[in-house]
Coordinates of N, CA, C and O in Angstrom, one line a residue:
L1 N 185.4 108.9 -20.7 CA 184.1 108.4 -20.9 C 183.4 109.3 -22.0 O 183.4 110.5 -21.8
S2 N 182.8 108.7 -23.0 CA 182.2 109.4 -24.0 C 180.7 109.6 -23.7 O 180.1 108.7 -23.2
S3 N 180.1 110.7 -24.0 CA 178.7 110.9 -23.9 C 177.9 110.7 -25.2 O 176.7 110.9 -25.3
A4 N 178.7 110.4 -26.2 CA 178.1 110.1 -27.5 C 177.2 108.9 -27.5 O 177.5 107.9 -26.8
P5 N 176.1 108.9 -28.2 CA 175.2 107.7 -28.1 C 175.9 106.5 -28.7 O 176.7 106.6 -29.7
R6 N 175.7 105.4 -28.2 CA 176.2 104.1 -28.7 C 175.4 103.7 -29.9 O 174.2 103.9 -29.9
P7 N 176.1 103.0 -30.9 CA 175.4 102.5 -32.0 C 174.4 101.4 -31.6 O 174.6 100.7 -30.6
P8 N 173.3 101.3 -32.4 CA 172.3 100.2 -32.0 C 173.0 98.8 -32.2 O 173.9 98.7 -33.0
P9 N 172.5 97.9 -31.4 CA 173.0 96.5 -31.6 C 172.6 95.9 -32.9 O 171.6 96.3 -33.5
A10 N 173.3 94.9 -33.3 CA 173.0 94.1 -34.5 C 171.7 93.2 -34.1 O 171.5 92.9 -33.0
D11 N 170.9 92.9 -35.1 CA 169.8 92.1 -34.9 C 170.2 90.8 -34.3 O 171.1 90.1 -34.7
G12 N 169.4 90.4 -33.2 CA 169.6 89.1 -32.6 C 170.9 89.1 -31.7 O 171.2 88.0 -31.2
S13 N 171.5 90.2 -31.4 CA 172.7 90.2 -30.7 C 172.5 91.0 -29.4 O 172.3 92.2 -29.4
I14 N 172.5 90.3 -28.2 CA 172.4 91.0 -26.9 C 173.7 90.6 -26.2 O 174.0 89.5 -25.9
R15 N 174.5 91.7 -25.9 CA 175.8 91.6 -25.3 C 175.7 91.7 -23.8 O 174.8 92.5 -23.3
Y16 N 176.6 91.0 -23.0 CA 176.7 91.2 -21.6 C 178.2 90.9 -21.2 O 179.0 90.4 -22.0
V17 N 178.5 91.3 -20.0 CA 179.9 91.0 -19.5 C 179.7 89.9 -18.4 O 178.8 89.9 -17.6
H18 N 180.6 88.9 -18.4 CA 180.6 87.9 -17.4 C 181.9 88.1 -16.6 O 183.0 88.0 -17.1
L19 N 181.7 88.2 -15.3 CA 182.8 88.2 -14.3 C 182.8 86.7 -13.8 O 182.0 86.3 -13.1
W20 N 183.9 86.0 -14.3 CA 184.0 84.6 -14.1 C 185.3 84.3 -13.3 O 186.2 85.1 -13.2
V21 N 185.3 83.0 -12.8 CA 186.5 82.6 -12.0 C 187.1 81.4 -12.6 O 186.4 80.4 -12.9
S22 N 188.4 81.4 -12.7 CA 189.1 80.2 -13.3 C 189.5 79.3 -12.1 O 189.4 79.6 -10.9
E23 N 190.0 78.1 -12.5 CA 190.3 77.1 -11.5 C 191.3 77.6 -10.4 O 191.3 77.1 -9.3
D24 N 192.2 78.5 -10.8 CA 193.2 79.0 -9.9 C 192.7 80.1 -9.0 O 193.5 80.6 -8.2
G25 N 191.4 80.4 -9.1 CA 190.8 81.4 -8.2 C 190.9 82.8 -8.7 O 190.3 83.7 -8.1
E26 N 191.6 83.0 -9.9 CA 191.6 84.4 -10.5 C 190.2 84.7 -11.0 O 189.5 83.9 -11.6
S27 N 189.8 86.0 -10.8 CA 188.6 86.5 -11.4 C 189.0 87.2 -12.8 O 190.0 87.8 -12.9
H28 N 188.0 87.1 -13.7 CA 188.3 87.6 -15.1 C 187.0 88.2 -15.6 O 185.9 88.0 -15.1
L29 N 187.1 89.0 -16.7 CA 186.0 89.6 -17.4 C 186.0 89.1 -18.8 O 187.0 89.1 -19.5
K30 N 184.8 88.8 -19.3 CA 184.7 88.3 -20.7 C 183.5 89.0 -21.3 O 182.4 89.0 -20.7
D31 N 183.6 89.5 -22.5 CA 182.5 90.1 -23.3 C 181.8 88.9 -23.9 O 182.4 88.1 -24.6
C32 N 180.5 88.8 -23.7 CA 179.7 87.7 -24.2 C 178.5 88.2 -25.0 O 178.1 89.3 -24.9
V33 N 177.9 87.2 -25.8 CA 176.7 87.5 -26.5 C 175.7 86.3 -26.1 O 176.1 85.2 -26.1
V34 N 174.5 86.7 -25.8 CA 173.5 85.7 -25.4 C 173.3 84.7 -26.6 O 173.1 85.2 -27.7
K35 N 173.4 83.4 -26.3 CA 173.3 82.4 -27.3 C 171.9 81.9 -27.4 O 171.1 82.0 -26.5
N36 N 171.6 81.2 -28.5 CA 170.4 80.4 -28.7 C 169.1 81.3 -28.7 O 168.1 81.0 -28.1
M37 N 169.2 82.5 -29.2 CA 168.1 83.4 -29.4 C 167.2 82.9 -30.5 O 167.7 82.4 -31.5
T38 N 165.9 83.0 -30.3 CA 164.9 82.6 -31.3 C 164.0 83.8 -31.7 O 163.8 84.7 -30.8
V39 N 163.6 83.9 -32.9 CA 162.7 85.0 -33.4 C 161.3 84.6 -33.1 O 160.9 83.5 -33.5
K40 N 160.6 85.5 -32.5 CA 159.2 85.3 -32.2 C 158.4 86.5 -32.6 O 158.9 87.7 -32.5
T41 N 157.2 86.3 -33.1 CA 156.4 87.5 -33.5 C 155.7 88.1 -32.3 O 155.2 87.3 -31.4
L42 N 155.7 89.4 -32.2 CA 155.0 90.1 -31.1 C 153.5 89.9 -31.3 O 153.0 89.8 -32.4
P43 N 152.8 90.1 -30.2 CA 151.3 90.1 -30.3 C 150.9 91.2 -31.3 O 151.5 92.3 -31.3
G44 N 150.0 90.9 -32.1 CA 149.6 91.8 -33.2 C 150.2 91.4 -34.5 O 149.7 91.8 -35.6
G45 N 151.3 90.7 -34.5 CA 151.9 90.1 -35.7 C 152.6 91.0 -36.6 O 152.8 90.6 -37.8
R46 N 152.9 92.2 -36.2 CA 153.5 93.2 -37.2 C 155.0 93.3 -37.1 O 155.7 93.7 -38.0
S47 N 155.6 92.9 -36.0 CA 157.0 92.9 -35.8 C 157.5 91.7 -35.0 O 156.7 91.0 -34.4
A48 N 158.8 91.5 -35.0 CA 159.3 90.3 -34.3 C 160.3 90.8 -33.2 O 160.7 92.0 -33.2
Q49 N 160.6 89.9 -32.3 CA 161.7 90.1 -31.4 C 162.5 88.8 -31.2 O 162.0 87.7 -31.4
Y50 N 163.8 89.0 -30.8 CA 164.6 87.8 -30.5 C 164.4 87.5 -29.0 O 164.4 88.5 -28.2
V51 N 164.3 86.3 -28.6 CA 163.9 85.9 -27.3 C 164.8 84.7 -26.9 O 165.0 83.8 -27.7
R52 N 165.1 84.7 -25.6 CA 165.6 83.5 -24.9 C 165.2 83.6 -23.5 O 165.6 84.5 -22.7
N53 N 164.4 82.6 -23.0 CA 164.0 82.6 -21.6 C 165.0 81.8 -20.8 O 165.0 80.6 -20.9
L54 N 165.9 82.5 -20.1 CA 167.0 81.8 -19.4 C 166.4 80.9 -18.3 O 167.0 79.9 -18.0
A55 N 165.3 81.3 -17.7 CA 164.8 80.5 -16.6 C 164.3 79.1 -17.1 O 164.3 78.1 -16.3
D56 N 164.0 79.0 -18.4 CA 163.6 77.7 -19.0 C 164.8 76.8 -19.3 O 164.6 75.6 -19.5
S57 N 166.0 77.4 -19.4 CA 167.1 76.6 -19.9 C 168.3 76.6 -19.0 O 169.2 75.8 -19.2
I58 N 168.3 77.4 -17.9 CA 169.5 77.4 -17.0 C 169.0 77.1 -15.6 O 168.1 77.8 -15.0
E59 N 169.5 76.0 -15.0 CA 169.1 75.6 -13.7 C 169.4 76.7 -12.7 O 170.5 77.3 -12.7
G60 N 168.5 77.0 -11.8 CA 168.8 78.0 -10.7 C 168.4 79.4 -11.0 O 168.5 80.3 -10.2
L61 N 167.9 79.6 -12.3 CA 167.5 81.0 -12.6 C 166.0 81.1 -12.6 O 165.4 81.9 -13.3
N62 N 165.4 80.4 -11.7 CA 163.9 80.5 -11.5 C 163.5 81.2 -10.2 O 162.3 81.3 -10.0
T63 N 164.5 81.5 -9.4 CA 164.2 82.2 -8.1 C 165.0 83.4 -8.1 O 166.2 83.4 -8.4
T64 N 164.5 84.6 -7.6 CA 165.3 85.8 -7.7 C 164.9 86.8 -6.6 O 163.8 86.8 -6.1
N65 N 165.9 87.6 -6.2 CA 165.7 88.8 -5.5 C 165.9 89.9 -6.4 O 166.8 89.9 -7.3
V66 N 165.0 90.9 -6.4 CA 165.2 92.1 -7.2 C 165.5 93.3 -6.3 O 164.7 93.6 -5.4
I67 N 166.7 93.9 -6.5 CA 167.2 94.9 -5.7 C 167.4 96.2 -6.5 O 168.1 96.1 -7.6
I68 N 167.0 97.3 -6.1 CA 167.3 98.6 -6.7 C 168.3 99.3 -5.8 O 168.0 99.4 -4.6
T69 N 169.4 99.8 -6.4 CA 170.4 100.4 -5.6 C 171.0 101.6 -6.3 O 171.0 101.6 -7.5
Q70 N 171.6 102.5 -5.5 CA 172.4 103.5 -6.1 C 173.8 103.4 -5.5 O 174.0 103.6 -4.2
M71 N 174.7 103.0 -6.3 CA 176.1 102.8 -5.8 C 176.8 104.2 -5.8 O 176.7 105.0 -6.6
L72 N 177.5 104.4 -4.6 CA 178.3 105.6 -4.4 C 179.7 105.3 -4.0 O 179.9 104.6 -3.0
G73 N 180.7 105.7 -4.8 CA 182.1 105.5 -4.4 C 182.6 104.1 -4.6 O 182.0 103.2 -5.2
P74 N 183.7 103.8 -3.9 CA 184.4 102.5 -4.1 C 183.8 101.4 -3.2 O 183.2 101.6 -2.2
N75 N 184.0 100.2 -3.7 CA 183.6 99.0 -3.0 C 184.8 98.0 -3.1 O 185.0 97.4 -4.1
P76 N 185.6 98.0 -2.0 CA 186.9 97.2 -2.0 C 186.7 95.8 -2.3 O 185.6 95.3 -2.4
W77 N 187.8 95.0 -2.5 CA 187.7 93.6 -2.8 C 186.7 92.8 -2.1 O 186.6 92.9 -0.8
H78 N 185.8 92.1 -2.8 CA 184.7 91.4 -2.2 C 184.2 90.3 -3.1 O 184.5 90.3 -4.3
H79 N 183.4 89.4 -2.5 CA 182.6 88.4 -3.3 C 181.3 89.0 -3.6 O 180.8 89.8 -2.8
C80 N 180.6 88.7 -4.7 CA 179.2 89.1 -4.8 C 178.4 88.2 -3.8 O 178.8 87.1 -3.5
P81 N 177.3 88.8 -3.3 CA 176.5 88.1 -2.3 C 175.9 86.7 -2.8 O 175.8 85.8 -2.0
Q82 N 175.5 86.7 -4.0 CA 175.1 85.4 -4.7 C 175.1 85.6 -6.2 O 175.4 86.8 -6.6
T83 N 175.0 84.6 -7.0 CA 175.0 84.8 -8.4 C 174.0 85.8 -8.8 O 172.9 85.9 -8.2
Q84 N 174.4 86.7 -9.7 CA 173.5 87.9 -10.0 C 173.8 88.5 -11.3 O 175.0 88.5 -11.8
F85 N 172.8 89.2 -11.8 CA 172.9 90.1 -12.9 C 172.9 91.5 -12.3 O 172.0 91.8 -11.4
V86 N 173.8 92.4 -12.8 CA 173.7 93.8 -12.3 C 173.5 94.6 -13.6 O 174.3 94.6 -14.5
L87 N 172.4 95.3 -13.7 CA 172.1 96.2 -14.8 C 172.3 97.6 -14.5 O 171.7 98.1 -13.5
T88 N 173.0 98.4 -15.3 CA 173.2 99.8 -15.0 C 172.0 100.5 -15.6 O 171.8 100.5 -16.8
L89 N 171.3 101.2 -14.7 CA 170.1 102.0 -15.2 C 170.5 103.4 -15.6 O 170.1 103.9 -16.7
S90 N 171.3 104.0 -14.8 CA 171.9 105.4 -15.2 C 173.2 105.5 -14.4 O 173.4 104.9 -13.4
G91 N 174.1 106.4 -15.0 CA 175.4 106.6 -14.4 C 176.3 105.5 -15.0 O 176.0 104.8 -15.9
T92 N 177.5 105.4 -14.4 CA 178.6 104.5 -14.8 C 179.3 104.0 -13.6 O 179.5 104.7 -12.6
W93 N 179.7 102.7 -13.6 CA 180.5 102.2 -12.6 C 181.6 101.3 -13.3 O 181.5 101.0 -14.5
F94 N 182.6 100.9 -12.6 CA 183.5 99.9 -13.1 C 183.8 98.8 -12.2 O 183.6 98.9 -11.0
V95 N 184.3 97.7 -12.7 CA 184.7 96.5 -11.9 C 186.1 96.2 -12.3 O 186.6 96.3 -13.4
N96 N 186.9 95.7 -11.3 CA 188.3 95.3 -11.4 C 188.3 93.8 -11.0 O 187.7 93.4 -10.0
T97 N 189.1 93.0 -11.7 CA 189.3 91.6 -11.4 C 190.7 91.3 -11.0 O 191.6 92.1 -11.2
T98 N 190.9 90.2 -10.3 CA 192.2 89.9 -9.8 C 193.3 89.6 -10.9 O 194.5 89.7 -10.6
D99 N 192.9 89.4 -12.1 CA 193.8 89.2 -13.2 C 194.3 90.6 -13.7 O 195.1 90.7 -14.7
G100 N 193.8 91.7 -13.2 CA 194.2 93.1 -13.6 C 193.3 93.7 -14.6 O 193.5 94.8 -15.0
D101 N 192.2 93.0 -15.0 CA 191.3 93.6 -16.0 C 190.4 94.6 -15.3 O 190.2 94.5 -14.1
Q102 N 189.8 95.5 -16.1 CA 188.8 96.4 -15.7 C 187.8 96.7 -16.8 O 188.2 96.7 -17.9
R103 N 186.6 96.9 -16.4 CA 185.5 97.2 -17.4 C 184.6 98.3 -16.8 O 184.2 98.2 -15.7
Y104 N 184.4 99.3 -17.6 CA 183.4 100.3 -17.3 C 182.0 99.8 -17.8 O 181.9 99.3 -18.9
L105 N 181.0 100.1 -17.0 CA 179.6 99.6 -17.3 C 178.7 100.8 -17.2 O 178.1 101.2 -16.2
P106 N 178.5 101.5 -18.4 CA 177.6 102.6 -18.5 C 176.1 102.2 -18.5 O 175.8 101.0 -18.6
A107 N 175.3 103.2 -18.5 CA 173.8 102.9 -18.6 C 173.5 102.0 -19.8 O 174.1 102.1 -20.9
G108 N 172.7 100.9 -19.5 CA 172.4 100.0 -20.5 C 173.2 98.7 -20.5 O 172.9 97.7 -21.0
A109 N 174.4 98.8 -19.8 CA 175.3 97.6 -19.7 C 174.8 96.7 -18.6 O 174.2 97.1 -17.6
W110 N 175.1 95.4 -18.8 CA 174.8 94.4 -17.7 C 175.9 93.4 -17.6 O 176.6 93.1 -18.5
I111 N 176.1 92.9 -16.3 CA 177.1 92.0 -16.0 C 176.5 90.8 -15.2 O 175.6 91.0 -14.4
Y112 N 177.1 89.6 -15.5 CA 176.7 88.4 -14.8 C 177.9 88.1 -13.9 O 179.0 88.0 -14.3
Q113 N 177.6 88.0 -12.6 CA 178.7 87.7 -11.6 C 178.4 86.4 -10.9 O 177.2 86.2 -10.4
D114 N 179.4 85.5 -10.8 CA 179.2 84.3 -9.9 C 180.4 84.1 -9.1 O 180.8 82.9 -8.8
D115 N 181.1 85.1 -8.7 CA 182.3 85.1 -7.8 C 181.9 85.1 -6.3 O 182.4 85.9 -5.6
T116 N 180.9 84.3 -5.9 CA 180.4 84.3 -4.6 C 181.4 83.6 -3.6 O 182.4 82.9 -4.1
I117 N 181.2 83.7 -2.3 CA 182.0 83.0 -1.3 C 181.9 81.5 -1.5 O 182.7 80.7 -1.1
D118 N 180.8 81.1 -2.1 CA 180.5 79.6 -2.3 C 181.2 79.1 -3.6 O 181.1 77.9 -3.9
N119 N 181.8 80.0 -4.3 CA 182.5 79.5 -5.5 C 183.6 78.5 -5.1 O 184.3 78.7 -4.2
P120 N 183.6 77.4 -5.8 CA 184.6 76.3 -5.5 C 186.1 76.8 -5.5 O 186.9 76.2 -4.8
A121 N 186.4 77.9 -6.2 CA 187.8 78.4 -6.2 C 188.0 79.5 -5.2 O 189.2 79.9 -5.0
A122 N 187.0 79.9 -4.4 CA 187.2 80.9 -3.3 C 188.0 80.3 -2.2 O 187.9 79.1 -1.9
K123 N 188.8 81.1 -1.5 CA 189.6 80.7 -0.4 C 189.6 81.8 0.6 O 190.1 82.9 0.3
P124 N 189.1 81.5 1.8 CA 189.1 82.6 2.9 C 190.4 83.2 3.1 O 191.5 82.5 3.1
G125 N 190.5 84.5 3.4 CA 191.7 85.2 3.7 C 192.5 85.5 2.4 O 193.7 86.0 2.6
T126 N 192.0 85.3 1.2 CA 192.7 85.7 0.0 C 191.7 86.5 -0.9 O 190.6 86.7 -0.5
R127 N 192.2 86.9 -2.0 CA 191.4 87.6 -3.0 C 190.8 86.6 -4.1 O 190.3 87.0 -5.1
R128 N 191.0 85.3 -3.8 CA 190.5 84.3 -4.8 C 189.0 84.5 -5.0 O 188.2 84.6 -4.0
A129 N 188.5 84.5 -6.2 CA 187.1 84.7 -6.6 C 186.5 86.0 -6.0 O 185.4 86.0 -5.5
M130 N 187.3 87.1 -6.1 CA 186.8 88.4 -5.7 C 187.0 89.4 -6.8 O 187.6 89.2 -7.8
H131 N 186.3 90.5 -6.6 CA 186.4 91.7 -7.5 C 186.3 93.0 -6.6 O 185.9 92.9 -5.5
S132 N 186.7 94.1 -7.2 CA 186.4 95.4 -6.6 C 185.7 96.2 -7.6 O 185.7 95.9 -8.8
S133 N 185.0 97.2 -7.1 CA 184.2 98.0 -8.0 C 184.1 99.5 -7.5 O 184.3 99.7 -6.3
E134 N 183.6 100.4 -8.3 CA 183.5 101.8 -7.9 C 182.6 102.5 -8.9 O 182.6 102.3 -10.1
A135 N 181.7 103.3 -8.3 CA 180.8 104.2 -9.1 C 181.6 105.4 -9.5 O 182.4 105.9 -8.8
V136 N 181.3 105.9 -10.8 CA 181.8 107.1 -11.3 C 180.7 108.2 -11.1 O 179.9 108.4 -11.9
G137 N 180.6 108.7 -9.9 CA 179.5 109.5 -9.5 C 178.3 108.6 -9.1 O 178.5 107.3 -9.2
P138 N 177.2 109.1 -8.7 CA 176.1 108.2 -8.4 C 175.7 107.2 -9.6 O 175.7 107.7 -10.7
C139 N 175.5 106.0 -9.3 CA 175.2 105.0 -10.4 C 174.0 104.2 -9.9 O 174.0 103.5 -8.9
N140 N 172.9 104.3 -10.7 CA 171.6 103.5 -10.3 C 171.7 102.2 -11.0 O 172.0 102.1 -12.2
Q141 N 171.4 101.1 -10.2 CA 171.5 99.8 -10.7 C 170.2 99.0 -10.3 O 169.6 99.3 -9.3
M142 N 170.0 97.9 -11.1 CA 169.0 96.9 -10.7 C 169.8 95.6 -10.6 O 170.5 95.2 -11.6
V143 N 169.6 94.9 -9.5 CA 170.4 93.7 -9.3 C 169.4 92.5 -9.2 O 168.4 92.6 -8.4
L144 N 169.6 91.5 -10.0 CA 168.7 90.3 -10.0 C 169.6 89.2 -9.5 O 170.5 88.8 -10.2
Q145 N 169.2 88.7 -8.3 CA 170.0 87.7 -7.7 C 169.3 86.3 -7.9 O 168.1 86.2 -7.7
W146 N 170.2 85.3 -8.1 CA 169.7 83.9 -8.4 C 170.2 82.9 -7.4 O 171.2 83.1 -6.8
R147 N 169.5 81.8 -7.4 CA 170.0 80.7 -6.5 C 170.8 79.7 -7.3 O 170.9 78.6 -7.0
R148 N 171.4 80.2 -8.4 CA 172.2 79.3 -9.2 C 173.6 79.1 -8.6 O 174.2 80.1 -8.1
A149 N 174.1 77.9 -8.5 CA 175.4 77.7 -8.0 C 176.5 78.3 -8.8 O 176.4 78.3 -10.1
P150 N 177.5 78.9 -8.2 CA 178.6 79.4 -9.0 C 179.4 78.3 -9.7 O 179.5 77.2 -9.2
V151 N 180.0 78.7 -10.9 CA 180.7 77.7 -11.7 C 182.1 78.2 -11.9 O 182.4 79.4 -12.0
V152 N 183.1 77.3 -12.0 CA 184.5 77.6 -12.2 C 184.8 77.3 -13.6 O 184.4 76.3 -14.2
G153 N 185.6 78.2 -14.3 CA 186.1 78.0 -15.6 C 185.2 77.9 -16.7 O 185.5 77.2 -17.7
H154 N 184.1 78.5 -16.7 CA 183.1 78.4 -17.8 C 182.5 79.8 -18.1 O 181.4 80.2 -17.7
P155 N 183.3 80.7 -18.8 CA 182.8 82.0 -19.2 C 181.7 81.9 -20.2 O 181.6 80.9 -21.0
C156 N 180.8 82.9 -20.2 CA 179.7 83.1 -21.2 C 178.7 81.9 -21.2 O 178.5 81.3 -22.2
P157 N 178.1 81.6 -20.0 CA 177.2 80.5 -19.9 C 175.9 80.6 -20.6 O 175.2 79.6 -20.8
F158 N 175.5 81.8 -21.0 CA 174.2 82.0 -21.6 C 174.3 82.3 -23.1 O 173.6 82.9 -23.7

C-alpha cells in the first residue's frame, strides 16, 4: 500500500467500484465511472461542478439508512444487509469476490454492493452472491443503505 497522494480525478470523472453478481451466482468487482454527469454552476456563478442526482434517476435510491462504522479485522463470507454504498473515510479495507478478485479500498474510495440475500442469484447454504472483506487496521466507513432491489448481471448501473 502506498502512502503517496493519488492524482486528482479528470474533470467530470467520478469513479466507484461495483460488487455485482452474475447469473451463475458468482460475485465480481468492476471499476466504474458515474455516467450522465451534467455541469452546473455553483451559487455565486464563479465555478462549476459536475452533478448527477441518483435519487432522481434510479428507482429505490430515495430511502436510506446512514451508518457510521469502524471496521476491525476480517468479515468472513457474507451477503451485504441491503443494497448499499460503502465510503472509506479513513484507513483501508479490502473485499474478495467468489470469482477470486480482490480490491483494496483506501480513504476516498467507494463501492456499490447489491449482493444481498434477496439477490435472485443467491442460494442458501452456498457462497452464491457473497463476498468477504477485511480491514487493514482500523477502517472508518460511512454506509448508505438503499431500498433498491438487487440486480443480476448488470455491472456499473450508475
